[in-house]
Amino acid sequence: MKAKRPAIEDLLSVMAKLRSPTGCPWDREQDHMTLRFHAVEEVYELIDAIESGDDHEMAEELGDLLLQVVFHCQLASERGAFDFEKVARHITDKLFRRHPHVFGDVKVKDVAEVWANWEQIKRGEKKGTKHERPSAFDGIPKHLPALLRAEKLVKKARKAGLAKAEKRHAKTSKSELARQLFALTEAAQEHGWSAEELLRAEILKREQTLRKAENRSSEPKTYRKLVRGGSRG
């Protein structure tokens, strides 16, 4: 009896067939640009499945997300750039390199040290290449939803010693803060503005200010000075 091929091999073969001259007209029309937001949609559907606790739905949505990976790999293979094997090998090697406390003899005492080692190794990998990230704020995806991007910016600023949490919101409960966020969205709507666009524009100003502070000095800056100063200076 002939052994079944691994499922991933079947998936790669199906994708190649869909892109072939005798394949599907829709699949043959696609390119990286036309597909770029499909992956985002699949991720959000996966999040819904995870939060629902439905394992069947989660497995299906993970398959849809995997299809996006395979689709892009097929497109890249057709133009001689890379293939699924290279992508899988790249991430496997990366995980091996960035976990020396698992696959090497490095000792860590907590998650903070794991994160610090990961960042140090990543900087070393990219140093001297066109992908080098000299700024603490490099690498934040520009297409993240505004609130997620703001959180990333603040988190990176704090880890880089360029921002410190203020105490004025210490007594604010999570529910009260949630109400405030929603109220701000309502206020924007009342003026005919998009809260998403307003926050995105503000993030750009704050990021410019933080980058200037980062370039001026390696001394830690307080979040009060940086944020209240807006985009000036």
PDB file of N, CA and C in Angstrom, residues 63-146:
ATOM      1  N   GLY A  63      -5.668  26.965   8.616  1.00  0.00           N
ATOM      2  CA  GLY A  63      -5.463  26.478   7.254  1.00  0.00           C
ATOM      3  C   GLY A  63      -5.571  27.608   6.245  1.00  0.00           C
ATOM      4  N   ASP A  64      -6.556  28.499   6.435  1.00  0.00           N
ATOM      5  CA  ASP A  64      -6.714  29.639   5.532  1.00  0.00           C
ATOM      6  C   ASP A  64      -5.498  30.558   5.588  1.00  0.00           C
ATOM      7  N   LEU A  65      -4.953  30.727   6.797  1.00  0.00           N
ATOM      8  CA  LEU A  65      -3.761  31.563   6.937  1.00  0.00           C
ATOM      9  C   LEU A  65      -2.554  30.895   6.294  1.00  0.00           C
ATOM     10  N   LEU A  66      -2.440  29.577   6.485  1.00  0.00           N
ATOM     11  CA  LEU A  66      -1.346  28.834   5.852  1.00  0.00           C
ATOM     12  C   LEU A  66      -1.433  28.933   4.332  1.00  0.00           C
ATOM     13  N   LEU A  67      -2.644  28.948   3.805  1.00  0.00           N
ATOM     14  CA  LEU A  67      -2.815  29.087   2.362  1.00  0.00           C
ATOM     15  C   LEU A  67      -2.199  30.380   1.857  1.00  0.00           C
ATOM     16  N   GLN A  68      -2.332  31.445   2.628  1.00  0.00           N
ATOM     17  CA  GLN A  68      -1.737  32.716   2.224  1.00  0.00           C
ATOM     18  C   GLN A  68      -0.220  32.599   2.129  1.00  0.00           C
ATOM     19  N   VAL A  69       0.375  31.900   3.078  1.00  0.00           N
ATOM     20  CA  VAL A  69       1.829  31.685   3.053  1.00  0.00           C
ATOM     21  C   VAL A  69       2.226  30.885   1.817  1.00  0.00           C
ATOM     22  N   VAL A  70       1.502  29.799   1.574  1.00  0.00           N
ATOM     23  CA  VAL A  70       1.800  28.937   0.432  1.00  0.00           C
ATOM     24  C   VAL A  70       1.591  29.680  -0.882  1.00  0.00           C
ATOM     25  N   PHE A  71       0.540  30.490  -0.942  1.00  0.00           N
ATOM     26  CA  PHE A  71       0.251  31.259  -2.167  1.00  0.00           C
ATOM     27  C   PHE A  71       1.413  32.206  -2.486  1.00  0.00           C
ATOM     28  N   HIS A  72       1.875  32.955  -1.489  1.00  0.00           N
ATOM     29  CA  HIS A  72       2.986  33.890  -1.718  1.00  0.00           C
ATOM     30  C   HIS A  72       4.267  33.148  -2.075  1.00  0.00           C
ATOM     31  N   CYS A  73       4.470  31.996  -1.470  1.00  0.00           N
ATOM     32  CA  CYS A  73       5.660  31.204  -1.794  1.00  0.00           C
ATOM     33  C   CYS A  73       5.607  30.707  -3.236  1.00  0.00           C
ATOM     34  N   GLN A  74       4.421  30.308  -3.704  1.00  0.00           N
ATOM     35  CA  GLN A  74       4.271  29.864  -5.084  1.00  0.00           C
ATOM     36  C   GLN A  74       4.568  31.008  -6.051  1.00  0.00           C
ATOM     37  N   LEU A  75       4.024  32.192  -5.743  1.00  0.00           N
ATOM     38  CA  LEU A  75       4.272  33.361  -6.588  1.00  0.00           C
ATOM     39  C   LEU A  75       5.760  33.687  -6.647  1.00  0.00           C
ATOM     40  N   ALA A  76       6.408  33.641  -5.492  1.00  0.00           N
ATOM     41  CA  ALA A  76       7.839  33.944  -5.442  1.00  0.00           C
ATOM     42  C   ALA A  76       8.655  32.895  -6.182  1.00  0.00           C
ATOM     43  N   SER A  77       8.238  31.630  -6.068  1.00  0.00           N
ATOM     44  CA  SER A  77       8.935  30.552  -6.762  1.00  0.00           C
ATOM     45  C   SER A  77       8.864  30.731  -8.271  1.00  0.00           C
ATOM     46  N   GLU A  78       7.716  31.177  -8.755  1.00  0.00           N
ATOM     47  CA  GLU A  78       7.534  31.371 -10.196  1.00  0.00           C
ATOM     48  C   GLU A  78       8.468  32.438 -10.753  1.00  0.00           C
ATOM     49  N   ARG A  79       8.824  33.401  -9.932  1.00  0.00           N
ATOM     50  CA  ARG A  79       9.745  34.445 -10.412  1.00  0.00           C
ATOM     51  C   ARG A  79      11.183  34.228  -9.924  1.00  0.00           C
ATOM     52  N   GLY A  80      11.433  33.044  -9.359  1.00  0.00           N
ATOM     53  CA  GLY A  80      12.795  32.672  -8.981  1.00  0.00           C
ATOM     54  C   GLY A  80      13.328  33.358  -7.750  1.00  0.00           C
ATOM     55  N   ALA A  81      12.452  33.830  -6.882  1.00  0.00           N
ATOM     56  CA  ALA A  81      12.898  34.565  -5.697  1.00  0.00           C
ATOM     57  C   ALA A  81      13.159  33.632  -4.512  1.00  0.00           C
ATOM     58  N   PHE A  82      12.158  32.878  -4.099  1.00  0.00           N
ATOM     59  CA  PHE A  82      12.287  31.918  -3.010  1.00  0.00           C
ATOM     60  C   PHE A  82      11.106  30.954  -3.096  1.00  0.00           C
ATOM     61  N   ASP A  83      11.136  29.913  -2.277  1.00  0.00           N
ATOM     62  CA  ASP A  83      10.029  28.954  -2.263  1.00  0.00           C
ATOM     63  C   ASP A  83       9.669  28.616  -0.820  1.00  0.00           C
ATOM     64  N   PHE A  84       8.706  27.719  -0.653  1.00  0.00           N
ATOM     65  CA  PHE A  84       8.243  27.367   0.691  1.00  0.00           C
ATOM     66  C   PHE A  84       9.365  26.748   1.506  1.00  0.00           C
ATOM     67  N   GLU A  85      10.194  25.926   0.888  1.00  0.00           N
ATOM     68  CA  GLU A  85      11.305  25.286   1.585  1.00  0.00           C
ATOM     69  C   GLU A  85      12.228  26.329   2.203  1.00  0.00           C
ATOM     70  N   LYS A  86      12.521  27.383   1.443  1.00  0.00           N
ATOM     71  CA  LYS A  86      13.410  28.424   1.951  1.00  0.00           C
ATOM     72  C   LYS A  86      12.765  29.179   3.112  1.00  0.00           C
ATOM     73  N   VAL A  87      11.475  29.449   2.998  1.00  0.00           N
ATOM     74  CA  VAL A  87      10.769  30.157   4.068  1.00  0.00           C
ATOM     75  C   VAL A  87      10.766  29.328   5.350  1.00  0.00           C
ATOM     76  N   ALA A  88      10.436  28.039   5.218  1.00  0.00           N
ATOM     77  CA  ALA A  88      10.399  27.157   6.384  1.00  0.00           C
ATOM     78  C   ALA A  88      11.784  26.997   7.007  1.00  0.00           C
ATOM     79  N   ARG A  89      12.809  26.884   6.160  1.00  0.00           N
ATOM     80  CA  ARG A  89      14.169  26.742   6.662  1.00  0.00           C
ATOM     81  C   ARG A  89      14.623  28.015   7.361  1.00  0.00           C
ATOM     82  N   HIS A  90      14.233  29.154   6.815  1.00  0.00           N
ATOM     83  CA  HIS A  90      14.626  30.435   7.391  1.00  0.00           C
ATOM     84  C   HIS A  90      14.071  30.599   8.804  1.00  0.00           C
ATOM     85  N   ILE A  91      12.795  30.310   8.997  1.00  0.00           N
ATOM     86  CA  ILE A  91      12.202  30.498  10.314  1.00  0.00           C
ATOM     87  C   ILE A  91      12.721  29.457  11.300  1.00  0.00           C
ATOM     88  N   THR A  92      12.991  28.241  10.822  1.00  0.00           N
ATOM     89  CA  THR A  92      13.553  27.205  11.702  1.00  0.00           C
ATOM     90  C   THR A  92      14.928  27.612  12.204  1.00  0.00           C
ATOM     91  N   ASP A  93      15.774  28.089  11.281  1.00  0.00           N
ATOM     92  CA  ASP A  93      17.116  28.524  11.662  1.00  0.00           C
ATOM     93  C   ASP A  93      17.063  29.727  12.599  1.00  0.00           C
ATOM     94  N   LYS A  94      16.114  30.639  12.344  1.00  0.00           N
ATOM     95  CA  LYS A  94      15.981  31.822  13.196  1.00  0.00           C
ATOM     96  C   LYS A  94      15.616  31.427  14.629  1.00  0.00           C
ATOM     97  N   LEU A  95      14.659  30.524  14.770  1.00  0.00           N
ATOM     98  CA  LEU A  95      14.257  30.080  16.096  1.00  0.00           C
ATOM     99  C   LEU A  95      15.416  29.407  16.829  1.00  0.00           C
ATOM    100  N   PHE A  96      16.222  28.656  16.087  1.00  0.00           N
ATOM    101  CA  PHE A  96      17.380  27.989  16.684  1.00  0.00           C
ATOM    102  C   PHE A  96      18.391  29.027  17.184  1.00  0.00           C
ATOM    103  N   ARG A  97      18.695  30.018  16.334  1.00  0.00           N
ATOM    104  CA  ARG A  97      19.675  31.045  16.711  1.00  0.00           C
ATOM    105  C   ARG A  97      19.219  31.885  17.885  1.00  0.00           C
ATOM    106  N   ARG A  98      17.947  32.207  17.907  1.00  0.00           N
ATOM    107  CA  ARG A  98      17.454  33.163  18.904  1.00  0.00           C
ATOM    108  C   ARG A  98      16.994  32.507  20.211  1.00  0.00           C
ATOM    109  N   HIS A  99      17.191  31.209  20.322  1.00  0.00           N
ATOM    110  CA  HIS A  99      16.902  30.520  21.576  1.00  0.00           C
ATOM    111  C   HIS A  99      18.151  29.778  22.068  1.00  0.00           C
ATOM    112  N   PRO A 100      19.257  30.503  22.294  1.00  0.00           N
ATOM    113  CA  PRO A 100      20.475  29.838  22.764  1.00  0.00           C
ATOM    114  C   PRO A 100      20.311  29.234  24.154  1.00  0.00           C
ATOM    115  N   HIS A 101      19.294  29.688  24.898  1.00  0.00           N
ATOM    116  CA  HIS A 101      19.027  29.124  26.229  1.00  0.00           C
ATOM    117  C   HIS A 101      18.316  27.779  26.133  1.00  0.00           C
ATOM    118  N   VAL A 102      17.828  27.443  24.931  1.00  0.00           N
ATOM    119  CA  VAL A 102      17.184  26.148  24.698  1.00  0.00           C
ATOM    120  C   VAL A 102      18.111  25.223  23.908  1.00  0.00           C
ATOM    121  N   PHE A 103      18.723  25.762  22.835  1.00  0.00           N
ATOM    122  CA  PHE A 103      19.539  24.950  21.944  1.00  0.00           C
ATOM    123  C   PHE A 103      21.037  25.154  22.162  1.00  0.00           C
ATOM    124  N   GLY A 104      21.413  26.005  23.130  1.00  0.00           N
ATOM    125  CA  GLY A 104      22.815  26.242  23.427  1.00  0.00           C
ATOM    126  C   GLY A 104      23.060  26.162  24.919  1.00  0.00           C
ATOM    127  N   ASP A 105      24.112  26.837  25.363  1.00  0.00           N
ATOM    128  CA  ASP A 105      24.472  26.762  26.784  1.00  0.00           C
ATOM    129  C   ASP A 105      24.241  28.076  27.524  1.00  0.00           C
ATOM    130  N   VAL A 106      23.488  28.998  26.919  1.00  0.00           N
ATOM    131  CA  VAL A 106      23.184  30.270  27.565  1.00  0.00           C
ATOM    132  C   VAL A 106      22.170  30.048  28.685  1.00  0.00           C
ATOM    133  N   LYS A 107      22.387  30.721  29.803  1.00  0.00           N
ATOM    134  CA  LYS A 107      21.481  30.618  30.938  1.00  0.00           C
ATOM    135  C   LYS A 107      20.666  31.909  31.070  1.00  0.00           C
ATOM    136  N   VAL A 108      19.383  31.783  31.299  1.00  0.00           N
ATOM    137  CA  VAL A 108      18.527  32.940  31.533  1.00  0.00           C
ATOM    138  C   VAL A 108      17.718  32.698  32.803  1.00  0.00           C
ATOM    139  N   LYS A 109      17.393  33.799  33.492  1.00  0.00           N
ATOM    140  CA  LYS A 109      16.652  33.658  34.742  1.00  0.00           C
ATOM    141  C   LYS A 109      15.176  33.997  34.611  1.00  0.00           C
ATOM    142  N   ASP A 110      14.827  34.740  33.543  1.00  0.00           N
ATOM    143  CA  ASP A 110      13.420  35.105  33.388  1.00  0.00           C
ATOM    144  C   ASP A 110      13.125  35.498  31.938  1.00  0.00           C
ATOM    145  N   VAL A 111      11.858  35.828  31.693  1.00  0.00           N
ATOM    146  CA  VAL A 111      11.430  36.195  30.341  1.00  0.00           C
ATOM    147  C   VAL A 111      12.107  37.474  29.876  1.00  0.00           C
ATOM    148  N   ALA A 112      12.381  38.390  30.798  1.00  0.00           N
ATOM    149  CA  ALA A 112      13.039  39.645  30.432  1.00  0.00           C
ATOM    150  C   ALA A 112      14.395  39.382  29.793  1.00  0.00           C
ATOM    151  N   GLU A 113      15.132  38.426  30.328  1.00  0.00           N
ATOM    152  CA  GLU A 113      16.441  38.091  29.757  1.00  0.00           C
ATOM    153  C   GLU A 113      16.286  37.392  28.410  1.00  0.00           C
ATOM    154  N   VAL A 114      15.244  36.590  28.275  1.00  0.00           N
ATOM    155  CA  VAL A 114      14.972  35.959  26.976  1.00  0.00           C
ATOM    156  C   VAL A 114      14.742  37.038  25.930  1.00  0.00           C
ATOM    157  N   TRP A 115      13.904  38.025  26.265  1.00  0.00           N
ATOM    158  CA  TRP A 115      13.600  39.117  25.333  1.00  0.00           C
ATOM    159  C   TRP A 115      14.853  39.912  24.994  1.00  0.00           C
ATOM    160  N   ALA A 116      15.683  40.218  26.017  1.00  0.00           N
ATOM    161  CA  ALA A 116      16.905  41.001  25.792  1.00  0.00           C
ATOM    162  C   ALA A 116      17.858  40.253  24.864  1.00  0.00           C
ATOM    163  N   ASN A 117      18.014  38.947  25.084  1.00  0.00           N
ATOM    164  CA  ASN A 117      18.886  38.147  24.220  1.00  0.00           C
ATOM    165  C   ASN A 117      18.359  38.124  22.789  1.00  0.00           C
ATOM    166  N   TRP A 118      17.033  37.956  22.650  1.00  0.00           N
ATOM    167  CA  TRP A 118      16.401  37.925  21.330  1.00  0.00           C
ATOM    168  C   TRP A 118      16.709  39.219  20.573  1.00  0.00           C
ATOM    169  N   GLU A 119      16.526  40.355  21.229  1.00  0.00           N
ATOM    170  CA  GLU A 119      16.767  41.640  20.576  1.00  0.00           C
ATOM    171  C   GLU A 119      18.236  41.827  20.222  1.00  0.00           C
ATOM    172  N   GLN A 120      19.125  41.403  21.109  1.00  0.00           N
ATOM    173  CA  GLN A 120      20.565  41.534  20.843  1.00  0.00           C
ATOM    174  C   GLN A 120      20.979  40.668  19.653  1.00  0.00           C
ATOM    175  N   ILE A 121      20.474  39.445  19.612  1.00  0.00           N
ATOM    176  CA  ILE A 121      20.795  38.545  18.503  1.00  0.00           C
ATOM    177  C   ILE A 121      20.226  39.092  17.193  1.00  0.00           C
ATOM    178  N   LYS A 122      19.005  39.608  17.253  1.00  0.00           N
ATOM    179  CA  LYS A 122      18.366  40.164  16.056  1.00  0.00           C
ATOM    180  C   LYS A 122      19.159  41.350  15.510  1.00  0.00           C
ATOM    181  N   ARG A 123      19.600  42.231  16.400  1.00  0.00           N
ATOM    182  CA  ARG A 123      20.405  43.378  15.948  1.00  0.00           C
ATOM    183  C   ARG A 123      21.693  42.913  15.292  1.00  0.00           C
ATOM    184  N   GLY A 124      22.313  41.878  15.880  1.00  0.00           N
ATOM    185  CA  GLY A 124      23.550  41.359  15.310  1.00  0.00           C
ATOM    186  C   GLY A 124      23.341  40.758  13.931  1.00  0.00           C
ATOM    187  N   GLU A 125      22.210  40.076  13.739  1.00  0.00           N
ATOM    188  CA  GLU A 125      21.899  39.463  12.449  1.00  0.00           C
ATOM    189  C   GLU A 125      21.726  40.512  11.349  1.00  0.00           C
ATOM    190  N   LYS A 126      21.135  41.641  11.723  1.00  0.00           N
ATOM    191  CA  LYS A 126      20.804  42.656  10.727  1.00  0.00           C
ATOM    192  C   LYS A 126      21.891  43.714  10.562  1.00  0.00           C
ATOM    193  N   LYS A 127      22.854  43.740  11.469  1.00  0.00           N
ATOM    194  CA  LYS A 127      23.886  44.771  11.441  1.00  0.00           C
ATOM    195  C   LYS A 127      24.677  44.714  10.135  1.00  0.00           C
ATOM    196  N   GLY A 128      24.837  45.864   9.511  1.00  0.00           N
ATOM    197  CA  GLY A 128      25.601  45.947   8.274  1.00  0.00           C
ATOM    198  C   GLY A 128      24.829  45.566   7.034  1.00  0.00           C
ATOM    199  N   THR A 129      23.548  45.221   7.186  1.00  0.00           N
ATOM    200  CA  THR A 129      22.719  44.876   6.034  1.00  0.00           C
ATOM    201  C   THR A 129      21.717  46.001   5.772  1.00  0.00           C
ATOM    202  N   LYS A 130      21.001  45.912   4.663  1.00  0.00           N
ATOM    203  CA  LYS A 130      20.005  46.931   4.350  1.00  0.00           C
ATOM    204  C   LYS A 130      18.798  46.847   5.284  1.00  0.00           C
ATOM    205  N   HIS A 131      18.728  45.771   6.066  1.00  0.00           N
ATOM    206  CA  HIS A 131      17.627  45.578   7.003  1.00  0.00           C
ATOM    207  C   HIS A 131      18.008  45.991   8.426  1.00  0.00           C
ATOM    208  N   GLU A 132      19.189  46.597   8.568  1.00  0.00           N
ATOM    209  CA  GLU A 132      19.630  47.027   9.892  1.00  0.00           C
ATOM    210  C   GLU A 132      18.634  48.024  10.485  1.00  0.00           C
ATOM    211  N   ARG A 133      18.388  47.906  11.782  1.00  0.00           N
ATOM    212  CA  ARG A 133      17.442  48.781  12.469  1.00  0.00           C
ATOM    213  C   ARG A 133      18.168  49.579  13.546  1.00  0.00           C
ATOM    214  N   PRO A 134      18.779  50.694  13.164  1.00  0.00           N
ATOM    215  CA  PRO A 134      19.544  51.475  14.138  1.00  0.00           C
ATOM    216  C   PRO A 134      18.678  52.140  15.194  1.00  0.00           C
ATOM    217  N   SER A 135      17.426  52.387  14.879  1.00  0.00           N
ATOM    218  CA  SER A 135      16.531  53.042  15.830  1.00  0.00           C
ATOM    219  C   SER A 135      15.704  52.014  16.593  1.00  0.00           C
ATOM    220  N   ALA A 136      15.381  52.345  17.826  1.00  0.00           N
ATOM    221  CA  ALA A 136      14.511  51.485  18.632  1.00  0.00           C
ATOM    222  C   ALA A 136      13.115  51.405  18.048  1.00  0.00           C
ATOM    223  N   PHE A 137      12.782  52.364  17.175  1.00  0.00           N
ATOM    224  CA  PHE A 137      11.425  52.434  16.629  1.00  0.00           C
ATOM    225  C   PHE A 137      11.302  51.852  15.229  1.00  0.00           C
ATOM    226  N   ASP A 138      12.407  51.349  14.701  1.00  0.00           N
ATOM    227  CA  ASP A 138      12.353  50.682  13.404  1.00  0.00           C
ATOM    228  C   ASP A 138      11.633  49.340  13.554  1.00  0.00           C
ATOM    229  N   GLY A 139      10.903  48.959  12.531  1.00  0.00           N
ATOM    230  CA  GLY A 139      10.273  47.651  12.546  1.00  0.00           C
ATOM    231  C   GLY A 139       8.837  47.630  13.020  1.00  0.00           C
ATOM    232  N   ILE A 140       8.267  48.795  13.392  1.00  0.00           N
ATOM    233  CA  ILE A 140       6.858  48.818  13.763  1.00  0.00           C
ATOM    234  C   ILE A 140       6.050  48.830  12.461  1.00  0.00           C
ATOM    235  N   PRO A 141       5.214  47.817  12.213  1.00  0.00           N
ATOM    236  CA  PRO A 141       4.459  47.763  10.944  1.00  0.00           C
ATOM    237  C   PRO A 141       3.581  48.999  10.766  1.00  0.00           C
ATOM    238  N   LYS A 142       3.724  49.655   9.636  1.00  0.00           N
ATOM    239  CA  LYS A 142       2.972  50.891   9.414  1.00  0.00           C
ATOM    240  C   LYS A 142       1.489  50.652   9.189  1.00  0.00           C
ATOM    241  N   HIS A 143       1.107  49.422   8.851  1.00  0.00           N
ATOM    242  CA  HIS A 143      -0.305  49.136   8.599  1.00  0.00           C
ATOM    243  C   HIS A 143      -1.029  48.590   9.827  1.00  0.00           C
ATOM    244  N   LEU A 144      -0.361  48.555  10.979  1.00  0.00           N
ATOM    245  CA  LEU A 144      -1.062  48.159  12.189  1.00  0.00           C
ATOM    246  C   LEU A 144      -2.220  49.116  12.454  1.00  0.00           C
ATOM    247  N   PRO A 145      -3.317  48.628  13.020  1.00  0.00           N
ATOM    248  CA  PRO A 145      -4.362  49.556  13.464  1.00  0.00           C
ATOM    249  C   PRO A 145      -3.740  50.592  14.391  1.00  0.00           C
ATOM    250  N   ALA A 146      -4.263  51.814  14.365  1.00  0.00           N
ATOM    251  CA  ALA A 146      -3.625  52.930  15.060  1.00  0.00           C
ATOM    252  C   ALA A 146      -3.386  52.668  16.541  1.00  0.00           C
TER     253      ALA A 146
END
